[in-house]
Coordinates of C-alpha atoms and ligand atoms in Angstrom, one line a residue:
Chain A
M1 CA -2.1 -25.5 -14.9
N2 CA -4.3 -25.4 -11.5
I3 CA -5.1 -21.8 -9.8
V4 CA -6.5 -21.2 -7.0
V5 CA -7.3 -17.0 -6.5
C6 CA -8.2 -15.6 -3.0
A7 CA -10.9 -13.0 -3.8
K8 CA -12.1 -10.7 -0.7
Q9 CA -15.8 -8.6 0.0
V10 CA -15.2 -5.1 0.8
V11 CA -17.6 -2.3 1.3
D12 CA -17.4 0.0 -2.0
V13 CA -15.2 2.4 -0.1
S14 CA -16.1 5.6 -2.3
E15 CA -20.1 5.0 -1.3
I16 CA -18.6 5.6 2.7
K17 CA -20.1 8.3 4.2
V18 CA -19.3 10.2 7.7
D19 CA -21.5 10.8 10.4
S20 CA -21.7 14.3 10.5
S21 CA -21.9 14.5 14.5
T22 CA -19.0 11.9 15.4
K23 CA -17.5 12.0 12.4
K24 CA -16.8 8.7 12.2
P25 CA -17.2 6.5 8.9
I26 CA -20.5 4.5 8.4
L27 CA -20.6 1.3 7.5
S28 CA -23.4 -0.6 7.6
G29 CA -25.5 -0.3 5.2
V30 CA -22.5 0.3 2.4
P31 CA -22.7 -1.8 -1.0
Q32 CA -20.5 -4.5 -1.0
K33 CA -18.0 -6.0 -3.9
I34 CA -15.1 -8.0 -4.8
S35 CA -11.8 -5.8 -4.0
D36 CA -10.6 -4.5 -7.1
I37 CA -7.0 -5.8 -7.1
D38 CA -8.4 -9.2 -6.4
K39 CA -10.1 -9.1 -9.9
N40 CA -6.9 -8.3 -11.7
A41 CA -6.1 -11.7 -10.0
L42 CA -9.1 -13.4 -11.3
E43 CA -7.9 -11.8 -14.4
E44 CA -4.6 -13.1 -14.9
A45 CA -6.0 -16.6 -14.3
I46 CA -8.0 -16.6 -16.5
R47 CA -5.5 -15.3 -19.1
I48 CA -3.0 -18.3 -17.9
K49 CA -5.9 -20.5 -18.4
E50 CA -7.0 -20.0 -22.0
K51 CA -3.1 -20.4 -22.7
H52 CA -2.2 -23.3 -21.0
G53 CA -5.6 -25.0 -19.4
G54 CA -6.1 -26.5 -15.9
K55 CA -8.6 -25.2 -13.7
I56 CA -9.4 -22.1 -11.6
T57 CA -11.0 -22.4 -8.0
V58 CA -11.6 -18.8 -6.2
V59 CA -11.9 -18.7 -2.6
T60 CA -13.8 -16.4 -0.1
V61 CA -13.5 -16.1 3.4
G62 CA -16.4 -13.6 3.8
P63 CA -20.1 -13.1 5.7
S64 CA -22.7 -15.4 3.8
D65 CA -23.9 -12.9 1.2
A66 CA -20.5 -13.0 -0.5
K67 CA -22.2 -15.7 -2.4
E68 CA -23.7 -13.2 -4.8
R69 CA -20.1 -11.8 -5.4
I70 CA -18.4 -15.6 -6.0
K71 CA -20.8 -15.9 -8.7
E72 CA -19.6 -12.6 -10.4
L73 CA -16.0 -14.3 -10.5
L74 CA -17.7 -17.5 -11.9
A75 CA -19.2 -15.3 -14.8
M76 CA -16.0 -14.1 -15.5
G77 CA -14.6 -17.4 -15.6
A78 CA -13.7 -19.1 -12.5
D79 CA -14.6 -22.9 -12.7
E80 CA -15.7 -23.2 -8.8
G81 CA -15.9 -20.7 -5.6
V82 CA -15.4 -21.6 -1.8
L83 CA -16.9 -19.5 0.4
V84 CA -16.3 -19.8 4.0
V85 CA -17.7 -18.0 6.3
P86 CA -14.9 -17.1 9.5
P87 CA -15.6 -16.7 13.1
Q88 CA -16.2 -13.9 14.4
N89 CA -13.6 -10.7 15.4
A90 CA -11.2 -12.8 12.5
D91 CA -8.0 -10.3 11.9
Y92 CA -5.6 -11.1 9.6
S93 CA -4.0 -14.1 10.9
V94 CA -7.2 -15.9 11.4
V95 CA -8.4 -15.8 7.7
S96 CA -4.7 -16.4 6.4
H97 CA -5.3 -19.6 8.5
I98 CA -8.8 -20.4 6.9
L99 CA -7.6 -19.6 3.5
A100 CA -4.3 -21.8 3.8
G101 CA -6.1 -24.5 5.1
A102 CA -9.0 -23.9 2.2
I103 CA -6.8 -23.9 -0.2
K104 CA -4.6 -27.3 1.1
K105 CA -8.3 -28.8 0.8
I106 CA -8.7 -28.0 -2.6
G107 CA -5.5 -29.5 -2.9
G108 CA -3.2 -30.4 -5.9
Y109 CA -2.7 -26.4 -6.6
D110 CA 0.2 -24.4 -8.8
I111 CA -0.1 -21.1 -8.4
V112 CA -2.0 -19.2 -5.8
L113 CA -3.0 -15.6 -6.6
C114 CA -3.7 -12.8 -5.1
G115 CA -4.6 -9.0 -5.0
E116 CA -1.0 -6.8 -3.8
A117 CA -3.7 -5.4 -1.4
S118 CA -7.7 -5.6 -1.0
I119 CA -9.0 -1.7 -0.9
D120 CA -11.1 -1.3 2.2
M121 CA -7.7 -2.3 4.8
F122 CA -4.6 -2.5 2.1
S123 CA -2.7 -3.8 4.4
G124 CA -1.2 -6.0 1.7
Q125 CA -0.6 -8.6 4.5
M126 CA -2.7 -11.5 3.4
G127 CA -0.6 -12.8 0.2
P128 CA 2.8 -13.3 2.1
R129 CA 0.8 -14.7 5.1
V130 CA -1.0 -17.5 3.1
A131 CA 2.4 -18.5 1.6
G132 CA 4.4 -18.7 4.8
L133 CA 1.4 -20.5 6.3
L134 CA 1.7 -23.5 2.9
N135 CA 5.2 -23.0 2.9
I136 CA 5.9 -21.7 -0.3
P137 CA 7.4 -18.8 -2.7
Q138 CA 5.5 -15.7 -2.8
I139 CA 6.0 -13.0 -5.6
T140 CA 4.2 -10.0 -4.9
Y141 CA 3.5 -6.6 -6.6
A142 CA 3.5 -8.5 -9.9
Q143 CA 3.1 -6.7 -13.2
N144 CA 3.1 -9.4 -15.2
V145 CA 3.3 -13.4 -14.8
V146 CA 4.6 -15.7 -17.6
V147 CA 3.6 -19.2 -17.3
E148 CA 6.0 -22.0 -18.6
K149 CA 6.1 -25.6 -17.9
D150 CA 8.1 -26.0 -14.7
K151 CA 8.4 -22.6 -13.8
V152 CA 6.6 -19.3 -13.5
V153 CA 8.5 -15.4 -14.4
S154 CA 7.1 -12.6 -13.5
E155 CA 8.2 -9.3 -12.6
R156 CA 7.7 -7.4 -9.1
N157 CA 7.1 -3.2 -9.6
L158 CA 8.9 -1.7 -6.8
G159 CA 8.6 1.7 -8.0
D160 CA 12.1 2.6 -8.4
K161 CA 12.7 -0.7 -9.8
A162 CA 12.1 -4.0 -11.7
V163 CA 12.8 -7.2 -9.9
T164 CA 12.8 -10.4 -12.3
I165 CA 11.9 -13.6 -10.6
E166 CA 11.4 -17.3 -11.6
S167 CA 10.1 -19.5 -9.2
P168 CA 9.1 -23.1 -9.6
Y169 CA 5.6 -24.4 -8.8
P170 CA 3.6 -24.2 -6.3
V171 CA 4.0 -20.5 -6.1
L172 CA 2.3 -17.6 -4.7
I173 CA 1.9 -14.5 -6.2
T174 CA -0.1 -11.2 -5.7
V175 CA -0.4 -8.9 -8.6
T176 CA -1.2 -5.2 -9.1
K177 CA -3.7 -3.2 -10.4
E178 CA -1.8 -2.4 -13.4
I179 CA -1.2 -6.2 -14.4
N180 CA -4.5 -6.4 -16.6
Q181 CA -8.0 -4.9 -17.2
P182 CA -10.6 -7.6 -15.7
R183 CA -13.2 -8.3 -18.4
L184 CA -16.8 -7.7 -17.9
P185 CA -19.0 -11.1 -18.3
S186 CA -21.2 -11.4 -20.9
L187 CA -25.1 -12.3 -20.3
M188 CA -24.1 -15.7 -21.9
Q189 CA -21.8 -16.3 -19.4
I190 CA -23.6 -15.3 -16.2
L191 CA -26.3 -17.6 -17.3
A192 CA -23.6 -20.6 -18.0
S193 CA -22.3 -19.7 -14.3
S194 CA -25.5 -20.1 -12.3
S195 CA -24.6 -24.1 -12.9
K196 CA -20.7 -23.8 -11.4
P197 CA -20.7 -25.1 -7.7
I198 CA -20.2 -22.7 -4.5
H199 CA -18.4 -24.8 -2.0
K200 CA -19.4 -23.7 1.3
W201 CA -17.0 -25.1 4.2
S202 CA -17.2 -24.4 7.8
A203 CA -13.7 -22.9 9.4
S204 CA -13.2 -26.0 11.8
D205 CA -13.9 -27.7 7.8
V206 CA -10.2 -26.3 6.9
A207 CA -8.3 -24.9 9.6
S208 CA -7.5 -27.1 12.7
G209 CA -6.9 -26.1 16.1
K210 CA -8.4 -22.5 17.9
L211 CA -8.6 -19.9 15.6
E212 CA -7.8 -16.8 17.5
P213 CA -7.3 -13.3 16.5
K214 CA -3.7 -12.1 17.3
I215 CA -5.1 -8.2 16.8
K216 CA -7.6 -6.3 18.2
T217 CA -9.3 -3.5 16.8
V218 CA -9.8 -0.9 19.5
D219 CA -11.2 2.0 17.6
I220 CA -12.3 3.1 14.0
K221 CA -11.8 6.7 14.2
G222 CA -12.6 9.3 11.9
V223 CA -10.2 11.7 9.8
P224 CA -11.7 14.8 10.3
M225 CA -10.8 17.3 6.9
V226 CA -11.6 20.5 7.9
R227 CA -11.0 22.7 4.1
K228 CA -12.6 26.1 3.1
N229 CA -14.5 24.9 0.0
V230 CA -14.2 28.6 -1.6
I231 CA -15.3 28.4 -5.4
F232 CA -15.1 30.9 -7.9
H233 CA -16.9 30.8 -11.0
D234 CA -17.7 33.2 -13.2
D235 CA -15.3 35.9 -14.9
L236 CA -12.1 33.9 -15.6
D237 CA -9.8 37.1 -14.9
Q238 CA -11.6 37.7 -11.4
C239 CA -11.6 33.9 -10.8
V240 CA -8.0 34.2 -11.2
N241 CA -7.1 37.5 -9.0
K242 CA -9.0 36.5 -6.5
L243 CA -7.5 33.3 -5.9
V244 CA -3.8 34.6 -6.1
D245 CA -5.1 37.4 -3.8
E246 CA -6.2 35.0 -1.1
L247 CA -3.1 32.4 -1.8
A248 CA -0.9 35.8 -0.6
K249 CA -3.0 36.5 1.9
V250 CA -2.7 32.5 3.6
G251 CA 1.4 32.8 2.4
V252 CA 2.0 30.2 0.5
L253 CA 3.2 32.8 -2.1
R254 CA 6.9 33.0 -1.1
Chain B
M1 CA 13.8 -6.3 23.5
V2 CA 12.8 -4.4 20.1
L3 CA 14.5 -5.2 16.8
V4 CA 14.4 -2.4 14.3
Y5 CA 15.1 -3.4 10.6
S6 CA 15.0 -2.1 7.2
D7 CA 16.7 -2.3 4.1
D8 CA 16.7 1.5 3.9
K9 CA 19.2 3.3 6.1
K10 CA 17.5 6.4 6.5
L11 CA 14.3 4.1 7.2
T12 CA 16.1 2.6 9.8
L13 CA 17.0 5.6 11.6
E14 CA 13.7 7.3 11.9
L15 CA 12.3 3.4 13.1
L16 CA 15.3 3.9 15.7
N17 CA 13.7 6.3 17.4
K18 CA 10.5 5.0 17.6
G19 CA 12.1 1.7 19.0
K20 CA 14.1 3.7 21.5
E21 CA 11.2 5.4 23.1
L22 CA 8.9 2.1 23.0
A23 CA 11.8 0.4 24.5
K24 CA 12.8 2.7 27.3
E25 CA 8.4 2.5 28.3
L26 CA 9.0 -1.2 28.2
H27 CA 12.3 -1.5 30.0
K28 CA 13.9 -3.0 27.2
K29 CA 16.6 -2.4 24.6
V30 CA 16.8 -1.6 21.2
I31 CA 18.9 -3.6 18.7
A32 CA 19.0 -2.8 15.3
V33 CA 19.9 -5.4 12.8
C34 CA 21.8 -5.2 9.3
I35 CA 21.5 -8.4 7.4
G36 CA 24.3 -9.6 4.9
H37 CA 26.6 -6.7 5.7
D38 CA 27.6 -4.5 8.9
S39 CA 27.9 -1.2 7.0
F40 CA 25.6 0.7 9.3
A41 CA 26.7 -0.9 12.3
K42 CA 28.0 2.1 13.6
D43 CA 25.2 4.7 12.2
Y44 CA 23.2 2.5 14.0
L45 CA 24.5 2.8 17.4
E46 CA 25.2 6.6 17.1
H47 CA 21.6 7.2 16.4
G48 CA 20.6 5.1 19.2
A49 CA 20.6 1.4 18.9
D50 CA 21.9 -0.5 22.4
S51 CA 23.4 -3.0 20.2
V52 CA 23.7 -4.0 16.2
I53 CA 23.0 -7.9 14.8
A54 CA 25.0 -8.3 11.6
A55 CA 24.0 -11.3 10.4
E56 CA 26.2 -12.9 7.9
A57 CA 24.1 -15.0 5.5
D58 CA 25.1 -16.5 2.3
L59 CA 23.1 -14.0 0.1
H60 CA 23.0 -11.1 -2.8
T61 CA 19.3 -10.4 -2.9
F62 CA 16.9 -10.2 -1.4
K63 CA 13.7 -12.6 -0.8
A64 CA 11.0 -12.5 1.8
E65 CA 10.9 -16.1 2.5
E66 CA 15.0 -15.8 3.0
Y67 CA 15.1 -12.6 4.9
A68 CA 12.3 -13.9 7.1
S69 CA 14.0 -17.2 8.1
I70 CA 16.4 -15.3 9.5
L71 CA 14.4 -12.6 11.5
E72 CA 12.7 -15.2 12.9
K73 CA 16.1 -16.9 14.0
I74 CA 17.1 -13.5 16.0
V75 CA 13.6 -12.5 17.4
K76 CA 13.8 -16.1 19.4
E77 CA 17.4 -16.3 20.0
N78 CA 16.4 -13.0 21.4
N79 CA 13.7 -12.5 23.3
V80 CA 12.1 -9.6 20.7
E81 CA 9.0 -8.7 22.1
V82 CA 8.2 -5.4 19.5
V83 CA 9.8 -5.6 16.0
L84 CA 9.6 -2.3 14.2
I85 CA 9.6 -3.1 10.4
G86 CA 10.3 -0.2 7.6
S87 CA 7.4 -0.5 5.2
N88 CA 8.2 -0.1 1.8
K89 CA 7.3 -2.8 -0.6
N90 CA 10.3 -5.7 0.6
G91 CA 9.5 -4.6 4.5
K92 CA 5.9 -5.2 3.9
E93 CA 5.9 -8.9 2.9
L94 CA 8.8 -9.6 5.0
A95 CA 6.9 -8.2 7.9
A96 CA 3.9 -10.6 6.9
R97 CA 5.7 -13.3 6.1
L98 CA 7.4 -13.5 9.4
S99 CA 4.0 -12.9 11.2
A100 CA 3.0 -16.2 9.8
K101 CA 6.4 -17.8 10.5
L102 CA 5.9 -16.6 14.3
D103 CA 2.0 -17.4 14.5
T104 CA 1.6 -13.8 15.4
G105 CA 0.1 -10.1 14.6
C106 CA 1.4 -7.8 12.1
V107 CA -0.1 -3.9 11.7
T108 CA 1.2 -2.7 8.7
D109 CA 1.6 1.2 7.5
C110 CA 1.6 2.3 11.5
T111 CA 2.0 6.3 11.4
N112 CA 1.4 6.1 15.4
V113 CA 2.6 4.0 18.1
Y114 CA 2.5 3.8 21.5
V115 CA 2.0 1.4 24.8
K116 CA -1.4 1.2 26.6
D117 CA -1.2 -1.6 29.4
K118 CA 2.6 -2.8 28.7
K119 CA 0.7 -3.8 24.9
I120 CA 1.3 -2.0 21.5
V121 CA -1.0 0.1 20.2
T122 CA -1.0 1.0 16.7
E123 CA -2.7 3.1 13.9
R124 CA -3.5 3.2 10.5
M125 CA -5.3 4.8 7.7
V126 CA -8.2 2.3 6.2
Y127 CA -11.4 3.1 4.3
S128 CA -8.8 4.7 1.8
G129 CA -8.3 7.8 4.1
N130 CA -12.3 7.5 5.4
A131 CA -11.0 6.5 8.8
I132 CA -8.0 5.3 11.7
A133 CA -8.2 1.7 13.0
V134 CA -7.0 1.7 16.3
E135 CA -5.4 -1.7 16.8
Q136 CA -3.9 -3.4 19.8
F137 CA -1.9 -6.7 20.1
L138 CA -3.2 -10.0 21.6
S139 CA 0.1 -12.2 20.6
H140 CA 3.6 -11.6 20.9
P141 CA 6.2 -11.0 19.3
Q142 CA 4.6 -7.5 18.2
I143 CA 5.2 -6.8 14.3
V144 CA 4.7 -3.6 13.4
T145 CA 5.4 -1.8 9.9
I146 CA 6.4 2.0 9.7
P147 CA 6.2 4.4 6.6
P148 CA 8.5 6.9 5.6
K149 CA 8.9 10.1 7.5
A150 CA 5.9 8.9 10.4
F151 CA 8.5 9.7 12.5
N152 CA 12.1 11.8 12.8
P153 CA 15.2 10.4 13.6
L154 CA 17.1 10.9 16.9
P155 CA 20.2 13.4 16.3
K156 CA 23.7 11.8 16.3
T157 CA 25.8 11.2 19.0
E158 CA 28.9 11.1 18.1
G159 CA 31.0 7.9 19.2
H160 CA 28.2 6.3 21.1
K161 CA 29.3 3.1 21.9
G162 CA 27.1 -0.4 21.5
E163 CA 28.0 -3.7 21.3
V164 CA 28.1 -4.6 16.9
I165 CA 27.4 -8.6 17.5
K166 CA 29.0 -10.3 13.9
K167 CA 27.2 -13.8 13.4
K168 CA 26.3 -16.2 11.3
Y169 CA 23.2 -17.2 10.4
D170 CA 22.0 -20.0 7.9
F171 CA 18.4 -20.0 6.3
E172 CA 15.6 -22.0 5.0
R173 CA 16.6 -21.3 1.0
S174 CA 13.5 -20.3 -1.6
P175 CA 13.5 -22.0 -4.9
S176 CA 12.8 -18.7 -6.8
K177 CA 15.4 -17.1 -8.5
I178 CA 16.3 -13.1 -9.4
T179 CA 17.0 -13.4 -12.6
K180 CA 17.3 -9.7 -13.0
V181 CA 16.9 -5.9 -11.4
Q182 CA 16.1 -3.2 -13.9
E183 CA 16.5 0.2 -12.7
M184 CA 13.0 1.8 -13.8
K185 CA 12.4 4.9 -15.7
T186 CA 12.3 8.1 -12.8
E187 CA 12.5 11.4 -13.4
G188 CA 14.2 11.8 -9.6
V189 CA 11.5 14.1 -8.2
N190 CA 10.8 13.7 -4.8
V191 CA 7.0 14.5 -3.9
E192 CA 7.0 13.8 -0.6
D193 CA 10.0 16.2 0.0
A194 CA 7.9 19.0 -1.7
E195 CA 6.8 22.0 -0.3
I196 CA 4.7 23.0 -3.4
I197 CA 3.1 20.5 -5.4
V198 CA 1.1 21.4 -9.0
S199 CA -0.5 17.8 -9.9
C200 CA -2.4 17.0 -12.7
G201 CA -4.8 14.2 -13.7
R202 CA -7.4 12.9 -17.0
G203 CA -8.2 16.6 -17.7
F204 CA -5.2 16.8 -19.4
K205 CA -5.8 15.9 -23.4
N206 CA -2.1 15.3 -24.1
K207 CA 1.2 14.6 -23.2
D208 CA 2.5 18.1 -23.9
D209 CA -0.2 20.0 -22.3
I210 CA 1.7 19.0 -19.2
R211 CA 4.3 21.7 -19.6
L212 CA 0.9 24.3 -18.4
V213 CA 1.3 22.7 -15.1
R214 CA 5.2 22.4 -15.2
E215 CA 5.2 26.4 -16.2
L216 CA 2.7 26.9 -12.9
A217 CA 4.8 24.8 -10.8
D218 CA 8.0 27.0 -11.9
A219 CA 6.1 30.4 -11.2
L220 CA 5.3 28.9 -7.9
K221 CA 9.4 28.0 -7.7
G222 CA 8.1 25.2 -6.6
R223 CA 9.1 23.1 -9.3
T224 CA 7.7 19.5 -8.5
I225 CA 5.1 18.3 -10.4
G226 CA 2.4 15.5 -9.2
C227 CA -0.2 12.9 -11.1
S228 CA -3.0 11.0 -10.5
R229 CA -2.6 7.4 -11.2
P230 CA -4.3 7.5 -14.7
I231 CA -1.2 9.8 -15.9
A232 CA 1.4 7.6 -14.5
A233 CA -0.2 3.7 -14.6
D234 CA -2.2 3.7 -17.7
L235 CA -1.3 6.8 -19.8
K236 CA 2.4 6.8 -18.5
W237 CA 2.9 10.7 -19.1
L238 CA 5.0 10.8 -16.4
S239 CA 7.4 8.5 -14.2
E240 CA 6.0 6.4 -11.1
D241 CA 7.8 8.6 -8.5
H242 CA 5.0 11.5 -9.9
W243 CA 2.3 9.4 -8.7
I244 CA -0.2 10.6 -6.0
G245 CA -2.5 8.4 -3.5
L246 CA -3.3 5.3 -2.0
S247 CA -1.4 3.1 -3.7
G248 CA 1.5 6.3 -4.7
H249 CA 3.5 8.6 -3.0
K250 CA 1.6 10.5 0.1
V251 CA 2.4 13.9 0.3
K252 CA 1.8 16.7 2.5
P253 CA 2.9 20.1 0.5
K254 CA 2.0 23.5 2.1
L255 CA 0.1 23.9 -1.1
Y256 CA -1.0 21.3 -3.4
I257 CA -3.1 22.3 -7.0
A258 CA -5.1 19.8 -8.6
C259 CA -5.9 20.5 -12.2
G260 CA -8.1 18.4 -14.0
I261 CA -8.3 15.5 -11.3
S262 CA -11.4 14.2 -10.3
G263 CA -10.9 13.9 -6.1
Q264 CA -11.7 10.2 -5.8
I265 CA -11.2 9.3 -2.6
Q266 CA -7.6 7.2 -3.5
H267 CA -6.6 10.1 -4.9
I268 CA -7.1 12.1 -1.8
A269 CA -5.9 9.1 0.3
G270 CA -2.6 11.1 -1.2
M271 CA -2.9 14.0 -0.5
R272 CA -5.2 14.8 2.4
D273 CA -2.7 15.8 4.8
S274 CA -1.6 18.9 2.4
G275 CA -1.4 22.3 4.1
V276 CA -4.0 24.7 1.4
V277 CA -5.5 22.7 -1.4
V278 CA -6.9 24.2 -4.5
A279 CA -8.7 22.4 -7.2
I280 CA -9.3 23.3 -10.8
N281 CA -11.9 21.6 -12.9
K282 CA -14.7 22.2 -15.4
D283 CA -16.6 20.2 -13.6
P284 CA -18.8 22.0 -10.6
E285 CA -19.9 19.0 -9.1
A286 CA -16.1 17.4 -8.9
L287 CA -15.5 15.7 -5.5
I288 CA -12.2 17.7 -5.3
F289 CA -14.0 20.7 -5.0
K290 CA -15.1 19.1 -1.5
S291 CA -11.5 18.2 -0.7
A292 CA -10.2 21.9 -1.3
D293 CA -9.8 25.4 0.2
Y294 CA -9.8 27.3 -3.0
G295 CA -11.5 25.9 -6.2
I296 CA -11.7 27.6 -9.7
V297 CA -14.6 25.9 -12.0
G298 CA -13.3 26.3 -15.4
D299 CA -11.2 24.6 -18.3
L300 CA -8.0 24.5 -17.2
Y301 CA -6.5 24.9 -20.7
Q302 CA -7.6 28.7 -20.3
V303 CA -7.5 28.8 -16.2
L304 CA -3.8 27.7 -16.0
P305 CA -1.9 30.1 -18.4
K306 CA -3.8 32.9 -16.3
L307 CA -3.3 31.5 -13.4
T308 CA 1.0 31.3 -13.7
N309 CA 0.5 34.8 -15.6
A310 CA -1.0 36.5 -12.0
I311 CA 1.4 34.6 -10.1
R312 CA 4.6 35.7 -11.8
E313 CA 3.5 38.9 -11.7
K314 CA 2.1 39.0 -7.5
M315 CA 6.0 37.2 -6.7
G316 CA 7.9 39.3 -9.1
Ligands
FAD401 C1 -7.2 0.1 -5.8 C2 -7.4 1.5 -6.3 C3 -6.2 2.4 -5.8 C4 -5.9 3.5 -6.7 N1 -5.4 4.2 -6.5 C5 -4.7 5.7 -7.0 C6 -4.1 6.5 -6.3 O1 -3.1 6.2 -5.5 N2 -3.8 7.6 -7.2 C7 -4.8 8.0 -7.9 O2 -4.7 9.6 -8.3 N3 -6.1 6.9 -8.6 C8 -5.8 6.0 -7.4 N4 -6.7 5.4 -7.6 C9 -8.2 5.5 -9.2 C10 -8.9 6.8 -8.6 O3 -9.4 5.9 -8.3 C11 -9.3 7.5 -10.0 O4 -9.8 6.5 -10.8 C12 -8.5 8.6 -10.5 O5 -7.8 9.0 -9.4 C13 -8.7 9.1 -11.3 O6 -8.2 10.0 -12.1 P1 -8.8 11.4 -12.2 O7 -8.9 12.4 -11.1 O8 -7.0 11.8 -13.4 O9 -9.4 11.3 -13.9 P2 -10.8 11.5 -14.0 O10 -11.4 10.8 -13.0 O11 -11.2 10.8 -15.5 O12 -11.4 13.0 -13.5 C14 -10.7 13.6 -15.1 C15 -11.1 15.3 -14.3 O13 -10.9 16.3 -14.9 C16 -11.9 17.0 -15.3 N5 -11.7 17.8 -16.7 C17 -11.8 17.3 -18.2 N6 -11.3 18.0 -18.9 C18 -11.1 19.2 -18.0 C19 -10.9 20.5 -18.7 N7 -10.9 20.7 -19.5 N8 -10.8 21.7 -17.7 C20 -10.7 21.1 -16.3 N9 -10.9 20.1 -15.8 C21 -11.6 18.9 -16.7 C22 -13.5 16.4 -15.0 O14 -13.9 17.1 -15.1 C23 -12.8 15.1 -14.1 O15 -13.4 15.8 -13.5 C24 -6.8 3.9 -7.3 C25 -8.3 3.1 -7.2 C26 -8.3 1.7 -6.9 C27 -9.5 1.2 -7.3

């Protein structure tokens, strides 16, 4: 099985601070990481490879420093990395063209794996867009993946129902966070990964034609949440009574 | 034209309201689409659609590839400029696949949509609820997905007339095959509609202890319980319809009580629009207190029974 995993470098959303005067999030200087669910996608790829053999290539469209993050993915078990730095103002359309182009250039793929969504923007667009550009079947929100000789069988989690779907290769699958628990690489693996290649391709190497964004971000607004933050401690009975009185006062006990 | 589509009828009615408003501003008409049947055509007309396209197609199950192929044809034939799609899981993958085919922009999960300089502007939550991105289209058609309850449906106009266009569509077939559809275990709770939610997290040691949350919910006559992701996804103590947060349900009750929940940003993303928020946690440093109006620092095993009693007494 030749597998391509799409992995995005994102800001760690739990580390975002809010500027107290503008109420906008401060995005510069926030630690970066590989989006959680993309690690689930890689973990699934590794499990498939362990059973069926093959090769795993990870593709990241992101800034040059994403190379450090790709190293973590190589340590986990990917064989090769590809980094493509996008032009400025790249939107989903531009990035999907680059990803699809890179996947074509890698070639000979059976499965493309992505996370169901990236944890920064959480739009869930990238997988289906790339599948559309490659014109291959898509299976989204997969909660398991079983690889067979000439088909893959997978269960989509739609919340109220589970839909089992089978597809021939090549196919694009987006996985949920519940599908597995991504492994932590050992020190040996981390050391060994330094000899694995990371190719740096330019956007024009992989995507022909003009890469024009279709969406423009006009503003990133803050979402102030105003809460009273009245916290009771000490004597428990008093705490409970005070809380109940407050709740009655604000009119939610009816 | 403004086109409206969802496989969920209720959601389609909500989209029609927004579609109608956008169409008016753009001096266009709004069409609703049914795929594979025409059962809701009359309802759609009575709730604001100028016309309904009932696409007859030889398909029985949803596959985004095939639905996108049909919608692509409808969009091109009708000169559609704005496409509103219901933001459930099928709708989102459909919208994205359609955008790739039409080589156009798409914004998902928009909670606000309006027209500025004849272009669609959207607002959606990003960075797990830390911010709202305001985005504007640079391409046509403009594809937007809208989650349930972002807009109300229009009131029904009995006997409202409009054209129902029944037409057969060929489409690109997907080589994939659906072999099984299984209803998942749910308890039929609807946290999205609940007025009072008592929610539990990893602070609970056993499945049976969730009884403490149920009792408090009963005392509050709210009866709806919710939970953080680990309770539904990892421990499976409650079914997924209780799960609140970024990857679960988004709720806005008038009272939300979080018990033994740490308050990670992905949980807050699902309940930040609640009215009054109460937190019970034994860790005074727990993040949840920052997102709470009232909090009690204490062991939930002691706090909950006392709180339930006190509320029973108060409410009589
Ligand atoms: C992509 C992604 C999506 C996610 N989506 C969601 C989502 O939709 N919803 C969601 O909830 N999470 C989601 N998460 C997970 C989220 O980051 C947290 O891991 C999760 O919310 C933690 O759940 P918790 O608060 O129940 O558990 P913990 O973080 O383990 O917190 C347990 C809390 O209980 C308290 N406690 C323990 N014992 C007691 C006691 N006896 N009395 C009182 N308090 C006690 C502790 O002090 C602690 O604060 C997501 C994560 C990612 C990466």
